[in-house]
Structure formats: C-alpha cells, structure tokens
Amino acid sequence: MSIIKNSLYGFVIGDAIGVPIEFEERKKLMNNPVTSMLGYGSYDVPKGTWSDDTSMTLATIDSMICNNGKINCNDMAEKFCNWVNNADYTATNEVFDIGITTKYALMRYWDDKSDATKCGGNGFNENGNGSLMRMLPIVWYCYYNKLQDNEILEVVRKTSSITHAHDISIMGCYIYVKYILFLLYGKDKYSSYSMVKCLDYSMFTEESKNEYKRFLKTDISKEKLDNIKSTGYIVNTLETVIWIVLNCNNYNESIIGAINLGGDTDTIGAITGSIAGLLYGFDKISEKWLKDLLGKEKLDFYITNIEKVFGSVSND
C-alpha cells in the first residue's frame, strides 16, 4: 500500500520544510528561495519539525487504527485534544502552532464531550484550512472502503465539522478528497482537475459555490502568479495547491514552489506534498530532506498500523 507512505511522507516533508518560513512575504522568498530544511525561523523549533498539520493528521490516523478502520468523530476530537494538552503526535514533544478556529472548537468539545461534529466553527470568517489540512487519511478511508459520492460527502462533512463546520470548508475538503480519489483511480493530474470541475455541487449553498467559482469554472493553472493567494483561507489554499501541482513536474519542484509563495507555507506545503508524493512517489523525495526530517520512526509506526487496518478492509 505504497499510496499511504508516498502521500503521508510527501505531506510531512512539505509541512516541515514550510514551518520555518510561515508568514514570510512572497517577494522576500522569491529573491532568496528556500530549498532546504531550516530551523528556528518563524517558530523556535529545530529543522525537520512538523507542525499542527501533521499532528492532527496523525491523530486522525491513530483514531482510525484504534477503531479498526472506522470513523469515530468523538474519538478523533479526543485525540486532537491529547495533541493540544499532552503534545501527543508531535515531533519534539512541543505544541507550537494551532489555528484559532480549531482551538475554540476543541475547547467546546472539551467542555461538553457530547457530539464532536457540533463543535466546529460555522461562521464565514471561520473558513481557514484547519480541516482541509487533515483530510488525507479521510481520502484513504474513502478509497479502501470504496465509498460512493454521497457517502464521501457525509464522511467529509462529519470529520471537517469537528473543527470547521461551515459549508465553504466542507466543500473545499470534498473537492480535495475527490481530486485525490480520481488520481487513485488512475486519472492524471489534469484529468482529475477536469473531473472535479464536472461534479455535482448542488448540495452546497450558493455562497459556497460562488467562492469556488474561479476554481471550478476557469482553469486555475492558467492564472498569473500574482493572482494566486497563498493564505490560510481554505479557498485560497486549495487554489494555490492545485495551481502548484498542475504547474510543476516533480516532487521537489512542487514543494519548493509551494513554500516560496509565502504566507501559510506549512499547510500549503503539506497539502501540496500529499498530492505530489502520490504522483511521484517516496523515492523521488529529496534524500537530504528525508534525512533532516524528525520523527520518522513515529511516522513509520502509524503507516505500518494503518496499512494493516486498511489491508483487512480491502480484503473483506
């Protein structure tokens, strides 16, 4: 099941290389591009350290392992809280990055603990990329369980809503999941984008569909760089990731391109990496980046165990 290793390592490398330059301006990075793992930049952590993106993704994986491949949103929320409270799923036993919407959603869950899917932020201004960044294991779940579109949407809606419950967030996560599923079903990266644009989005609000209008009605890959906004807003993040994926031709180029756009570099690097890792494979990831990455034993533990879980699903 190399798809899990390829996409997860691709994701984590993109996260870690983006961490030290998060919030940096594009102009500065374009004049002096980052091409290697750095440390002690935006955060006081050593090089090769992953952020909340990977921690919440590992927590999602761990929940699936503990529930024999099933989705349990309350258990996911518990494990997210274990990350925040106990530094579980971190590379250095330190929590140093958490989004505001995610923070308040987990606080609501911690206070009540009744239904995690009712805890996510549902205001327009709560549409950051905090649920998009942890959707990769949901892709695997949908793929190995051979879910239909309505089932995929339901899983995406529930898992996103733990922290991000607005329709715009759910739609963005759905687009991302479907895009990767098309890749897993053998379509190339261009055809997958075309197919995503042809999906039925009638279940989403007009407001949400309007936010994704440029992504779905034009060719995002043809947009000028100046029109690509590498911010934490989920629509901007999704546009940026697919713009990079469609305009780059190998893994390392994709990651360098993603992080040097500035802004939300760790999340955009991670999500780009999840797709590029799948497209080009683990063996195409820079050996130097892999050498500098911290916590590889932890990653390998979760990869081995989730592969066992999904192996039993696919053999049923």
PDB file of C-alpha atoms in Angstrom:
ATOM      1  CA  MET A   1       0.000   0.000   0.000  1.00  0.00           C
ATOM      2  CA  SER A   2       2.641   2.465  -1.043  1.00  0.00           C
ATOM      3  CA  ILE A   3      -0.016   5.129  -1.585  1.00  0.00           C
ATOM      4  CA  ILE A   4      -0.132   5.702   2.176  1.00  0.00           C
ATOM      5  CA  LYS A   5       3.624   6.029   2.577  1.00  0.00           C
ATOM      6  CA  ASN A   6       4.004   8.103  -0.586  1.00  0.00           C
ATOM      7  CA  SER A   7       1.282  10.579   0.310  1.00  0.00           C
ATOM      8  CA  LEU A   8       1.982  10.815   4.059  1.00  0.00           C
ATOM      9  CA  TYR A   9       5.731  11.337   3.704  1.00  0.00           C
ATOM     10  CA  GLY A  10       5.036  13.783   0.899  1.00  0.00           C
ATOM     11  CA  PHE A  11       2.698  15.645   3.245  1.00  0.00           C
ATOM     12  CA  VAL A  12       5.005  15.716   6.276  1.00  0.00           C
ATOM     13  CA  ILE A  13       8.059  16.847   4.315  1.00  0.00           C
ATOM     14  CA  GLY A  14       6.041  19.712   2.849  1.00  0.00           C
ATOM     15  CA  ASP A  15       4.857  20.662   6.322  1.00  0.00           C
ATOM     16  CA  ALA A  16       8.306  20.569   7.945  1.00  0.00           C
ATOM     17  CA  ILE A  17      10.122  22.497   5.234  1.00  0.00           C
ATOM     18  CA  GLY A  18       7.407  25.155   5.329  1.00  0.00           C
ATOM     19  CA  VAL A  19       7.384  25.622   9.132  1.00  0.00           C
ATOM     20  CA  PRO A  20      10.387  27.979   9.493  1.00  0.00           C
ATOM     21  CA  ILE A  21       9.146  30.429   6.860  1.00  0.00           C
ATOM     22  CA  GLU A  22       5.447  30.591   7.717  1.00  0.00           C
ATOM     23  CA  PHE A  23       4.096  34.149   7.301  1.00  0.00           C
ATOM     24  CA  GLU A  24       7.125  35.263   5.269  1.00  0.00           C
ATOM     25  CA  GLU A  25       6.401  37.595   2.362  1.00  0.00           C
ATOM     26  CA  ARG A  26       6.458  36.191  -1.158  1.00  0.00           C
ATOM     27  CA  LYS A  27       8.745  38.900  -2.511  1.00  0.00           C
ATOM     28  CA  LYS A  28      11.403  38.124   0.084  1.00  0.00           C
ATOM     29  CA  LEU A  29      11.261  34.401  -0.626  1.00  0.00           C
ATOM     30  CA  MET A  30      11.304  34.856  -4.383  1.00  0.00           C
ATOM     31  CA  ASN A  31      14.513  36.864  -4.035  1.00  0.00           C
ATOM     32  CA  ASN A  32      16.079  34.231  -1.783  1.00  0.00           C
ATOM     33  CA  PRO A  33      14.227  30.926  -2.218  1.00  0.00           C
ATOM     34  CA  VAL A  34      14.335  28.275   0.499  1.00  0.00           C
ATOM     35  CA  THR A  35      15.342  24.862  -0.843  1.00  0.00           C
ATOM     36  CA  SER A  36      16.394  23.001   2.312  1.00  0.00           C
ATOM     37  CA  MET A  37      15.171  22.208   5.812  1.00  0.00           C
ATOM     38  CA  LEU A  38      15.771  25.105   8.165  1.00  0.00           C
ATOM     39  CA  GLY A  39      15.238  25.585  11.867  1.00  0.00           C
ATOM     40  CA  TYR A  40      14.455  28.360  14.327  1.00  0.00           C
ATOM     41  CA  GLY A  41      12.656  30.657  11.915  1.00  0.00           C
ATOM     42  CA  SER A  42       9.003  31.527  12.449  1.00  0.00           C
ATOM     43  CA  TYR A  43       8.999  29.155  15.433  1.00  0.00           C
ATOM     44  CA  ASP A  44      11.695  28.231  17.948  1.00  0.00           C
ATOM     45  CA  VAL A  45      11.985  24.618  16.792  1.00  0.00           C
ATOM     46  CA  PRO A  46      14.812  22.647  15.141  1.00  0.00           C
ATOM     47  CA  LYS A  47      14.875  21.871  11.445  1.00  0.00           C
ATOM     48  CA  GLY A  48      12.781  18.956  10.330  1.00  0.00           C
ATOM     49  CA  THR A  49       9.984  19.660  12.853  1.00  0.00           C
ATOM     50  CA  TRP A  50       6.417  19.209  11.664  1.00  0.00           C
ATOM     51  CA  SER A  51       3.511  21.392  12.764  1.00  0.00           C
ATOM     52  CA  ASP A  52      -0.177  21.084  13.653  1.00  0.00           C
ATOM     53  CA  ASP A  53      -0.914  19.880  10.108  1.00  0.00           C
ATOM     54  CA  THR A  54       0.932  16.611  10.663  1.00  0.00           C
ATOM     55  CA  SER A  55      -0.033  16.271  14.328  1.00  0.00           C
ATOM     56  CA  MET A  56      -3.749  16.429  13.547  1.00  0.00           C
ATOM     57  CA  THR A  57      -3.288  14.101  10.580  1.00  0.00           C
ATOM     58  CA  LEU A  58      -1.514  11.545  12.787  1.00  0.00           C
ATOM     59  CA  ALA A  59      -4.249  11.910  15.407  1.00  0.00           C
ATOM     60  CA  THR A  60      -6.809  11.135  12.688  1.00  0.00           C
ATOM     61  CA  ILE A  61      -4.817   8.080  11.625  1.00  0.00           C
ATOM     62  CA  ASP A  62      -4.460   6.914  15.227  1.00  0.00           C
ATOM     63  CA  SER A  63      -8.205   7.207  15.750  1.00  0.00           C
ATOM     64  CA  MET A  64      -8.824   5.026  12.710  1.00  0.00           C
ATOM     65  CA  ILE A  65      -6.309   2.466  13.983  1.00  0.00           C
ATOM     66  CA  CYS A  66      -7.898   2.400  17.452  1.00  0.00           C
ATOM     67  CA  ASN A  67     -11.378   1.998  15.938  1.00  0.00           C
ATOM     68  CA  ASN A  68     -10.449  -0.784  13.497  1.00  0.00           C
ATOM     69  CA  GLY A  69     -10.669   1.466  10.464  1.00  0.00           C
ATOM     70  CA  LYS A  70     -13.955   3.097  11.426  1.00  0.00           C
ATOM     71  CA  ILE A  71     -14.709   6.817  11.739  1.00  0.00           C
ATOM     72  CA  ASN A  72     -15.417   7.934  15.314  1.00  0.00           C
ATOM     73  CA  CYS A  73     -15.562  11.732  15.447  1.00  0.00           C
ATOM     74  CA  ASN A  74     -15.635  11.960  19.233  1.00  0.00           C
ATOM     75  CA  ASP A  75     -12.537   9.793  19.419  1.00  0.00           C
ATOM     76  CA  MET A  76     -10.833  11.968  16.797  1.00  0.00           C
ATOM     77  CA  ALA A  77     -11.678  15.042  18.863  1.00  0.00           C
ATOM     78  CA  GLU A  78     -10.279  13.338  21.979  1.00  0.00           C
ATOM     79  CA  LYS A  79      -7.046  12.652  20.165  1.00  0.00           C
ATOM     80  CA  PHE A  80      -6.891  16.235  18.877  1.00  0.00           C
ATOM     81  CA  CYS A  81      -7.249  17.335  22.495  1.00  0.00           C
ATOM     82  CA  ASN A  82      -4.471  14.937  23.506  1.00  0.00           C
ATOM     83  CA  TRP A  83      -2.272  16.698  20.979  1.00  0.00           C
ATOM     84  CA  VAL A  84      -3.098  20.132  22.403  1.00  0.00           C
ATOM     85  CA  ASN A  85      -2.959  19.108  26.069  1.00  0.00           C
ATOM     86  CA  ASN A  86      -0.216  16.480  26.079  1.00  0.00           C
ATOM     87  CA  ALA A  87       1.799  17.173  22.901  1.00  0.00           C
ATOM     88  CA  ASP A  88       0.858  13.771  21.506  1.00  0.00           C
ATOM     89  CA  TYR A  89       1.605  13.311  17.779  1.00  0.00           C
ATOM     90  CA  THR A  90       4.363  15.935  17.783  1.00  0.00           C
ATOM     91  CA  ALA A  91       7.940  15.534  16.595  1.00  0.00           C
ATOM     92  CA  THR A  92       9.568  17.285  19.586  1.00  0.00           C
ATOM     93  CA  ASN A  93       7.003  16.900  22.411  1.00  0.00           C
ATOM     94  CA  GLU A  94       6.021  20.521  21.941  1.00  0.00           C
ATOM     95  CA  VAL A  95       2.845  22.160  20.628  1.00  0.00           C
ATOM     96  CA  PHE A  96       3.704  25.404  18.893  1.00  0.00           C
ATOM     97  CA  ASP A  97       1.025  26.061  16.264  1.00  0.00           C
ATOM     98  CA  ILE A  98      -2.766  25.839  16.474  1.00  0.00           C
ATOM     99  CA  GLY A  99      -5.374  27.692  14.450  1.00  0.00           C
ATOM    100  CA  ILE A 100      -7.882  29.888  16.272  1.00  0.00           C
ATOM    101  CA  THR A 101     -10.961  28.158  14.837  1.00  0.00           C
ATOM    102  CA  THR A 102      -9.509  24.760  15.720  1.00  0.00           C
ATOM    103  CA  LYS A 103      -8.596  25.912  19.227  1.00  0.00           C
ATOM    104  CA  TYR A 104     -12.085  27.153  20.066  1.00  0.00           C
ATOM    105  CA  ALA A 105     -13.771  24.115  18.521  1.00  0.00           C
ATOM    106  CA  LEU A 106     -11.678  21.773  20.659  1.00  0.00           C
ATOM    107  CA  MET A 107     -12.405  23.883  23.728  1.00  0.00           C
ATOM    108  CA  ARG A 108     -16.137  23.492  23.020  1.00  0.00           C
ATOM    109  CA  TYR A 109     -15.688  19.743  22.697  1.00  0.00           C
ATOM    110  CA  TRP A 110     -13.630  19.528  25.898  1.00  0.00           C
ATOM    111  CA  ASP A 111     -16.321  21.385  27.842  1.00  0.00           C
ATOM    112  CA  ASP A 112     -19.185  19.212  26.598  1.00  0.00           C
ATOM    113  CA  LYS A 113     -17.919  15.963  25.022  1.00  0.00           C
ATOM    114  CA  SER A 114     -21.332  15.015  23.654  1.00  0.00           C
ATOM    115  CA  ASP A 115     -21.077  15.364  19.860  1.00  0.00           C
ATOM    116  CA  ALA A 116     -17.806  16.479  18.308  1.00  0.00           C
ATOM    117  CA  THR A 117     -19.478  17.187  14.959  1.00  0.00           C
ATOM    118  CA  LYS A 118     -21.432  20.034  16.594  1.00  0.00           C
ATOM    119  CA  CYS A 119     -18.299  21.802  17.843  1.00  0.00           C
ATOM    120  CA  GLY A 120     -16.826  23.253  14.655  1.00  0.00           C
ATOM    121  CA  GLY A 121     -16.895  26.930  13.811  1.00  0.00           C
ATOM    122  CA  ASN A 122     -19.719  27.770  11.413  1.00  0.00           C
ATOM    123  CA  GLY A 123     -19.188  31.469  10.691  1.00  0.00           C
ATOM    124  CA  PHE A 124     -17.962  32.784   7.350  1.00  0.00           C
ATOM    125  CA  ASN A 125     -14.748  34.000   8.982  1.00  0.00           C
ATOM    126  CA  GLU A 126     -14.088  30.506  10.332  1.00  0.00           C
ATOM    127  CA  ASN A 127     -13.169  29.035   6.958  1.00  0.00           C
ATOM    128  CA  GLY A 128      -9.459  28.601   7.440  1.00  0.00           C
ATOM    129  CA  ASN A 129      -7.721  25.481   6.141  1.00  0.00           C
ATOM    130  CA  GLY A 130      -7.660  23.719   9.514  1.00  0.00           C
ATOM    131  CA  SER A 131      -9.834  20.791   8.450  1.00  0.00           C
ATOM    132  CA  LEU A 132      -8.515  20.624   4.888  1.00  0.00           C
ATOM    133  CA  MET A 133      -5.027  20.004   6.254  1.00  0.00           C
ATOM    134  CA  ARG A 134      -6.113  16.759   7.965  1.00  0.00           C
ATOM    135  CA  MET A 135      -8.207  15.227   5.173  1.00  0.00           C
ATOM    136  CA  LEU A 136      -5.536  12.907   3.741  1.00  0.00           C
ATOM    137  CA  PRO A 137      -6.471   9.906   5.950  1.00  0.00           C
ATOM    138  CA  ILE A 138     -10.108  10.508   5.018  1.00  0.00           C
ATOM    139  CA  VAL A 139      -9.086  10.019   1.373  1.00  0.00           C
ATOM    140  CA  TRP A 140      -7.593   6.646   2.273  1.00  0.00           C
ATOM    141  CA  TYR A 141     -10.719   5.693   4.203  1.00  0.00           C
ATOM    142  CA  CYS A 142     -12.968   6.548   1.246  1.00  0.00           C
ATOM    143  CA  TYR A 143     -10.691   4.746  -1.206  1.00  0.00           C
ATOM    144  CA  TYR A 144     -10.274   1.479   0.667  1.00  0.00           C
ATOM    145  CA  ASN A 145     -13.958   1.340   1.616  1.00  0.00           C
ATOM    146  CA  LYS A 146     -14.992   2.111  -1.987  1.00  0.00           C
ATOM    147  CA  LEU A 147     -17.431   4.795  -0.886  1.00  0.00           C
ATOM    148  CA  GLN A 148     -19.922   6.434  -3.236  1.00  0.00           C
ATOM    149  CA  ASP A 149     -20.154  10.210  -3.626  1.00  0.00           C
ATOM    150  CA  ASN A 150     -22.957  10.672  -1.099  1.00  0.00           C
ATOM    151  CA  GLU A 151     -21.056   8.569   1.442  1.00  0.00           C
ATOM    152  CA  ILE A 152     -17.847  10.506   0.784  1.00  0.00           C
ATOM    153  CA  LEU A 153     -19.650  13.787   1.374  1.00  0.00           C
ATOM    154  CA  GLU A 154     -21.131  12.524   4.647  1.00  0.00           C
ATOM    155  CA  VAL A 155     -17.727  11.408   5.965  1.00  0.00           C
ATOM    156  CA  VAL A 156     -16.119  14.678   4.894  1.00  0.00           C
ATOM    157  CA  ARG A 157     -18.921  16.706   6.458  1.00  0.00           C
ATOM    158  CA  LYS A 158     -18.697  14.904   9.790  1.00  0.00           C
ATOM    159  CA  THR A 159     -14.928  14.929  10.107  1.00  0.00           C
ATOM    160  CA  SER A 160     -14.490  18.518   8.941  1.00  0.00           C
ATOM    161  CA  SER A 161     -17.221  19.699  11.304  1.00  0.00           C
ATOM    162  CA  ILE A 162     -15.233  18.689  14.372  1.00  0.00           C
ATOM    163  CA  THR A 163     -13.399  21.979  13.882  1.00  0.00           C
ATOM    164  CA  HIS A 164     -14.744  23.602  10.696  1.00  0.00           C
ATOM    165  CA  ALA A 165     -18.472  23.224  10.101  1.00  0.00           C
ATOM    166  CA  HIS A 166     -19.170  25.968   7.560  1.00  0.00           C
ATOM    167  CA  ASP A 167     -20.343  24.856   4.121  1.00  0.00           C
ATOM    168  CA  ILE A 168     -17.347  26.528   2.436  1.00  0.00           C
ATOM    169  CA  SER A 169     -14.940  24.415   4.494  1.00  0.00           C
ATOM    170  CA  ILE A 170     -16.860  21.229   3.807  1.00  0.00           C
ATOM    171  CA  MET A 171     -16.992  21.936   0.084  1.00  0.00           C
ATOM    172  CA  GLY A 172     -13.244  22.590  -0.053  1.00  0.00           C
ATOM    173  CA  CYS A 173     -12.490  19.354   1.781  1.00  0.00           C
ATOM    174  CA  TYR A 174     -14.833  17.462  -0.539  1.00  0.00           C
ATOM    175  CA  ILE A 175     -13.095  18.843  -3.634  1.00  0.00           C
ATOM    176  CA  TYR A 176      -9.673  17.866  -2.251  1.00  0.00           C
ATOM    177  CA  VAL A 177     -10.797  14.342  -1.350  1.00  0.00           C
ATOM    178  CA  LYS A 178     -12.422  13.786  -4.735  1.00  0.00           C
ATOM    179  CA  TYR A 179      -9.376  15.134  -6.587  1.00  0.00           C
ATOM    180  CA  ILE A 180      -7.047  12.640  -4.913  1.00  0.00           C
ATOM    181  CA  LEU A 181      -9.537   9.815  -5.355  1.00  0.00           C
ATOM    182  CA  PHE A 182      -9.546  10.464  -9.098  1.00  0.00           C
ATOM    183  CA  LEU A 183      -5.744  10.174  -9.013  1.00  0.00           C
ATOM    184  CA  LEU A 184      -6.006   6.893  -7.103  1.00  0.00           C
ATOM    185  CA  TYR A 185      -8.457   5.610  -9.705  1.00  0.00           C
ATOM    186  CA  GLY A 186      -5.778   6.118 -12.357  1.00  0.00           C
ATOM    187  CA  LYS A 187      -6.545   9.542 -13.791  1.00  0.00           C
ATOM    188  CA  ASP A 188      -3.709  12.004 -14.412  1.00  0.00           C
ATOM    189  CA  LYS A 189      -3.485  15.287 -12.532  1.00  0.00           C
ATOM    190  CA  TYR A 190      -5.055  17.307 -15.355  1.00  0.00           C
ATOM    191  CA  SER A 191      -7.953  14.925 -15.964  1.00  0.00           C
ATOM    192  CA  SER A 192      -8.599  14.756 -12.217  1.00  0.00           C
ATOM    193  CA  TYR A 193      -8.967  18.521 -12.122  1.00  0.00           C
ATOM    194  CA  SER A 194     -11.338  18.444 -15.097  1.00  0.00           C
ATOM    195  CA  MET A 195     -13.408  15.738 -13.429  1.00  0.00           C
ATOM    196  CA  VAL A 196     -13.602  17.667 -10.157  1.00  0.00           C
ATOM    197  CA  LYS A 197     -14.941  20.641 -12.094  1.00  0.00           C
ATOM    198  CA  CYS A 198     -17.744  18.474 -13.511  1.00  0.00           C
ATOM    199  CA  LEU A 199     -19.000  17.108 -10.192  1.00  0.00           C
ATOM    200  CA  ASP A 200     -22.473  17.839  -8.865  1.00  0.00           C
ATOM    201  CA  TYR A 201     -22.227  20.566  -6.215  1.00  0.00           C
ATOM    202  CA  SER A 202     -25.958  21.194  -5.906  1.00  0.00           C
ATOM    203  CA  MET A 203     -25.899  20.084  -2.261  1.00  0.00           C
ATOM    204  CA  PHE A 204     -23.803  23.133  -1.341  1.00  0.00           C
ATOM    205  CA  THR A 205     -25.052  26.668  -0.783  1.00  0.00           C
ATOM    206  CA  GLU A 206     -24.894  29.321  -3.480  1.00  0.00           C
ATOM    207  CA  GLU A 207     -22.493  31.256  -1.266  1.00  0.00           C
ATOM    208  CA  SER A 208     -20.105  28.310  -1.158  1.00  0.00           C
ATOM    209  CA  LYS A 209     -20.314  27.587  -4.873  1.00  0.00           C
ATOM    210  CA  ASN A 210     -19.666  31.237  -5.617  1.00  0.00           C
ATOM    211  CA  GLU A 211     -16.481  31.185  -3.509  1.00  0.00           C
ATOM    212  CA  TYR A 212     -15.130  28.306  -5.615  1.00  0.00           C
ATOM    213  CA  LYS A 213     -16.361  29.762  -8.902  1.00  0.00           C
ATOM    214  CA  ARG A 214     -12.900  30.650 -10.246  1.00  0.00           C
ATOM    215  CA  PHE A 215     -11.525  27.224  -9.280  1.00  0.00           C
ATOM    216  CA  LEU A 216     -14.418  25.323 -10.878  1.00  0.00           C
ATOM    217  CA  LYS A 217     -15.358  27.493 -13.860  1.00  0.00           C
ATOM    218  CA  THR A 218     -11.944  28.541 -15.201  1.00  0.00           C
ATOM    219  CA  ASP A 219      -8.537  26.846 -15.485  1.00  0.00           C
ATOM    220  CA  ILE A 220      -6.786  27.734 -12.233  1.00  0.00           C
ATOM    221  CA  SER A 221      -3.437  26.591 -13.643  1.00  0.00           C
ATOM    222  CA  LYS A 222      -3.525  29.408 -16.188  1.00  0.00           C
ATOM    223  CA  GLU A 223      -3.881  32.150 -13.571  1.00  0.00           C
ATOM    224  CA  LYS A 224      -0.968  34.558 -13.210  1.00  0.00           C
ATOM    225  CA  LEU A 225       1.132  34.026 -10.094  1.00  0.00           C
ATOM    226  CA  ASP A 226       0.144  37.422  -8.723  1.00  0.00           C
ATOM    227  CA  ASN A 227      -3.477  36.253  -8.672  1.00  0.00           C
ATOM    228  CA  ILE A 228      -2.677  33.176  -6.579  1.00  0.00           C
ATOM    229  CA  LYS A 229      -3.086  33.932  -2.876  1.00  0.00           C
ATOM    230  CA  SER A 230      -1.192  31.612  -0.532  1.00  0.00           C
ATOM    231  CA  THR A 231      -3.227  32.452   2.558  1.00  0.00           C
ATOM    232  CA  GLY A 232      -4.896  30.285   5.182  1.00  0.00           C
ATOM    233  CA  TYR A 233      -8.383  30.824   3.737  1.00  0.00           C
ATOM    234  CA  ILE A 234      -9.462  27.400   2.516  1.00  0.00           C
ATOM    235  CA  VAL A 235     -10.453  28.579  -0.966  1.00  0.00           C
ATOM    236  CA  ASN A 236      -7.091  30.307  -1.474  1.00  0.00           C
ATOM    237  CA  THR A 237      -5.225  27.305  -0.107  1.00  0.00           C
ATOM    238  CA  LEU A 238      -6.982  24.861  -2.437  1.00  0.00           C
ATOM    239  CA  GLU A 239      -6.436  27.092  -5.461  1.00  0.00           C
ATOM    240  CA  THR A 240      -2.756  27.518  -4.619  1.00  0.00           C
ATOM    241  CA  VAL A 241      -2.154  23.801  -4.100  1.00  0.00           C
ATOM    242  CA  ILE A 242      -3.757  22.762  -7.384  1.00  0.00           C
ATOM    243  CA  TRP A 243      -2.031  25.640  -9.221  1.00  0.00           C
ATOM    244  CA  ILE A 244       1.322  24.323  -7.970  1.00  0.00           C
ATOM    245  CA  VAL A 245       0.501  20.678  -8.703  1.00  0.00           C
ATOM    246  CA  LEU A 246      -0.561  21.451 -12.271  1.00  0.00           C
ATOM    247  CA  ASN A 247       2.411  23.707 -12.987  1.00  0.00           C
ATOM    248  CA  CYS A 248       5.214  21.545 -11.530  1.00  0.00           C
ATOM    249  CA  ASN A 249       6.608  18.280 -12.818  1.00  0.00           C
ATOM    250  CA  ASN A 250       8.255  16.541  -9.858  1.00  0.00           C
ATOM    251  CA  TYR A 251       8.001  16.323  -6.097  1.00  0.00           C
ATOM    252  CA  ASN A 252      10.904  18.553  -5.077  1.00  0.00           C
ATOM    253  CA  GLU A 253       9.939  21.275  -7.536  1.00  0.00           C
ATOM    254  CA  SER A 254       6.365  21.179  -6.232  1.00  0.00           C
ATOM    255  CA  ILE A 255       7.435  21.666  -2.622  1.00  0.00           C
ATOM    256  CA  ILE A 256       9.948  24.413  -3.407  1.00  0.00           C
ATOM    257  CA  GLY A 257       7.302  26.141  -5.494  1.00  0.00           C
ATOM    258  CA  ALA A 258       4.676  25.851  -2.770  1.00  0.00           C
ATOM    259  CA  ILE A 259       6.651  27.118   0.213  1.00  0.00           C
ATOM    260  CA  ASN A 260       8.308  30.003  -1.597  1.00  0.00           C
ATOM    261  CA  LEU A 261       4.930  31.573  -2.312  1.00  0.00           C
ATOM    262  CA  GLY A 262       4.998  32.692   1.313  1.00  0.00           C
ATOM    263  CA  GLY A 263       2.030  33.041   3.628  1.00  0.00           C
ATOM    264  CA  ASP A 264       0.690  29.786   5.080  1.00  0.00           C
ATOM    265  CA  THR A 265       3.746  27.862   3.942  1.00  0.00           C
ATOM    266  CA  ASP A 266       3.496  24.810   6.191  1.00  0.00           C
ATOM    267  CA  THR A 267      -0.098  23.950   5.320  1.00  0.00           C
ATOM    268  CA  ILE A 268       0.233  24.737   1.627  1.00  0.00           C
ATOM    269  CA  GLY A 269       3.495  22.780   1.553  1.00  0.00           C
ATOM    270  CA  ALA A 270       1.860  19.844   3.334  1.00  0.00           C
ATOM    271  CA  ILE A 271      -1.262  19.640   1.176  1.00  0.00           C
ATOM    272  CA  THR A 272       0.788  20.085  -1.998  1.00  0.00           C
ATOM    273  CA  GLY A 273       3.110  17.368  -0.716  1.00  0.00           C
ATOM    274  CA  SER A 274       0.242  14.938  -0.130  1.00  0.00           C
ATOM    275  CA  ILE A 275      -0.629  15.121  -3.820  1.00  0.00           C
ATOM    276  CA  ALA A 276       2.928  15.350  -5.173  1.00  0.00           C
ATOM    277  CA  GLY A 277       4.027  12.418  -3.012  1.00  0.00           C
ATOM    278  CA  LEU A 278       1.255  10.350  -4.518  1.00  0.00           C
ATOM    279  CA  LEU A 279       2.049  11.468  -8.062  1.00  0.00           C
ATOM    280  CA  TYR A 280       5.814  10.980  -7.980  1.00  0.00           C
ATOM    281  CA  GLY A 281       6.470   8.530  -5.137  1.00  0.00           C
ATOM    282  CA  PHE A 282       8.541   8.335  -1.976  1.00  0.00           C
ATOM    283  CA  ASP A 283      11.721   7.574  -3.930  1.00  0.00           C
ATOM    284  CA  LYS A 284      11.562  10.965  -5.646  1.00  0.00           C
ATOM    285  CA  ILE A 285      11.634  12.925  -2.387  1.00  0.00           C
ATOM    286  CA  SER A 286      14.952  14.662  -1.714  1.00  0.00           C
ATOM    287  CA  GLU A 287      17.186  12.375   0.352  1.00  0.00           C
ATOM    288  CA  LYS A 288      18.531  15.390   2.217  1.00  0.00           C
ATOM    289  CA  TRP A 289      15.035  16.458   3.230  1.00  0.00           C
ATOM    290  CA  LEU A 290      14.255  12.934   4.419  1.00  0.00           C
ATOM    291  CA  LYS A 291      17.494  12.801   6.398  1.00  0.00           C
ATOM    292  CA  ASP A 292      16.674  16.080   8.148  1.00  0.00           C
ATOM    293  CA  LEU A 293      13.074  15.137   8.963  1.00  0.00           C
ATOM    294  CA  LEU A 294      12.447  14.415  12.638  1.00  0.00           C
ATOM    295  CA  GLY A 295      10.086  11.750  13.956  1.00  0.00           C
ATOM    296  CA  LYS A 296      10.401   9.251  11.102  1.00  0.00           C
ATOM    297  CA  GLU A 297      10.038   6.303  13.500  1.00  0.00           C
ATOM    298  CA  LYS A 298       6.682   7.680  14.619  1.00  0.00           C
ATOM    299  CA  LEU A 299       5.551   8.129  11.015  1.00  0.00           C
ATOM    300  CA  ASP A 300       6.596   4.594  10.114  1.00  0.00           C
ATOM    301  CA  PHE A 301       4.687   3.226  13.130  1.00  0.00           C
ATOM    302  CA  TYR A 302       1.444   4.850  12.013  1.00  0.00           C
ATOM    303  CA  ILE A 303       1.982   3.891   8.367  1.00  0.00           C
ATOM    304  CA  THR A 304       2.521   0.234   9.275  1.00  0.00           C
ATOM    305  CA  ASN A 305      -0.531   0.063  11.501  1.00  0.00           C
ATOM    306  CA  ILE A 306      -2.963   1.924   9.257  1.00  0.00           C
ATOM    307  CA  GLU A 307      -1.841  -0.241   6.327  1.00  0.00           C
ATOM    308  CA  LYS A 308      -2.765  -3.305   8.380  1.00  0.00           C
ATOM    309  CA  VAL A 309      -6.180  -1.822   9.130  1.00  0.00           C
ATOM    310  CA  PHE A 310      -6.975  -0.909   5.539  1.00  0.00           C
ATOM    311  CA  GLY A 311      -5.484  -4.155   4.312  1.00  0.00           C
ATOM    312  CA  SER A 312      -8.134  -6.049   6.247  1.00  0.00           C
ATOM    313  CA  VAL A 313     -10.827  -3.733   4.823  1.00  0.00           C
ATOM    314  CA  SER A 314      -9.752  -4.209   1.208  1.00  0.00           C
ATOM    315  CA  ASN A 315      -9.558  -7.997   1.684  1.00  0.00           C
ATOM    316  CA  ASP A 316     -13.093  -8.351   3.072  1.00  0.00           C
TER     317      ASP A 316
END
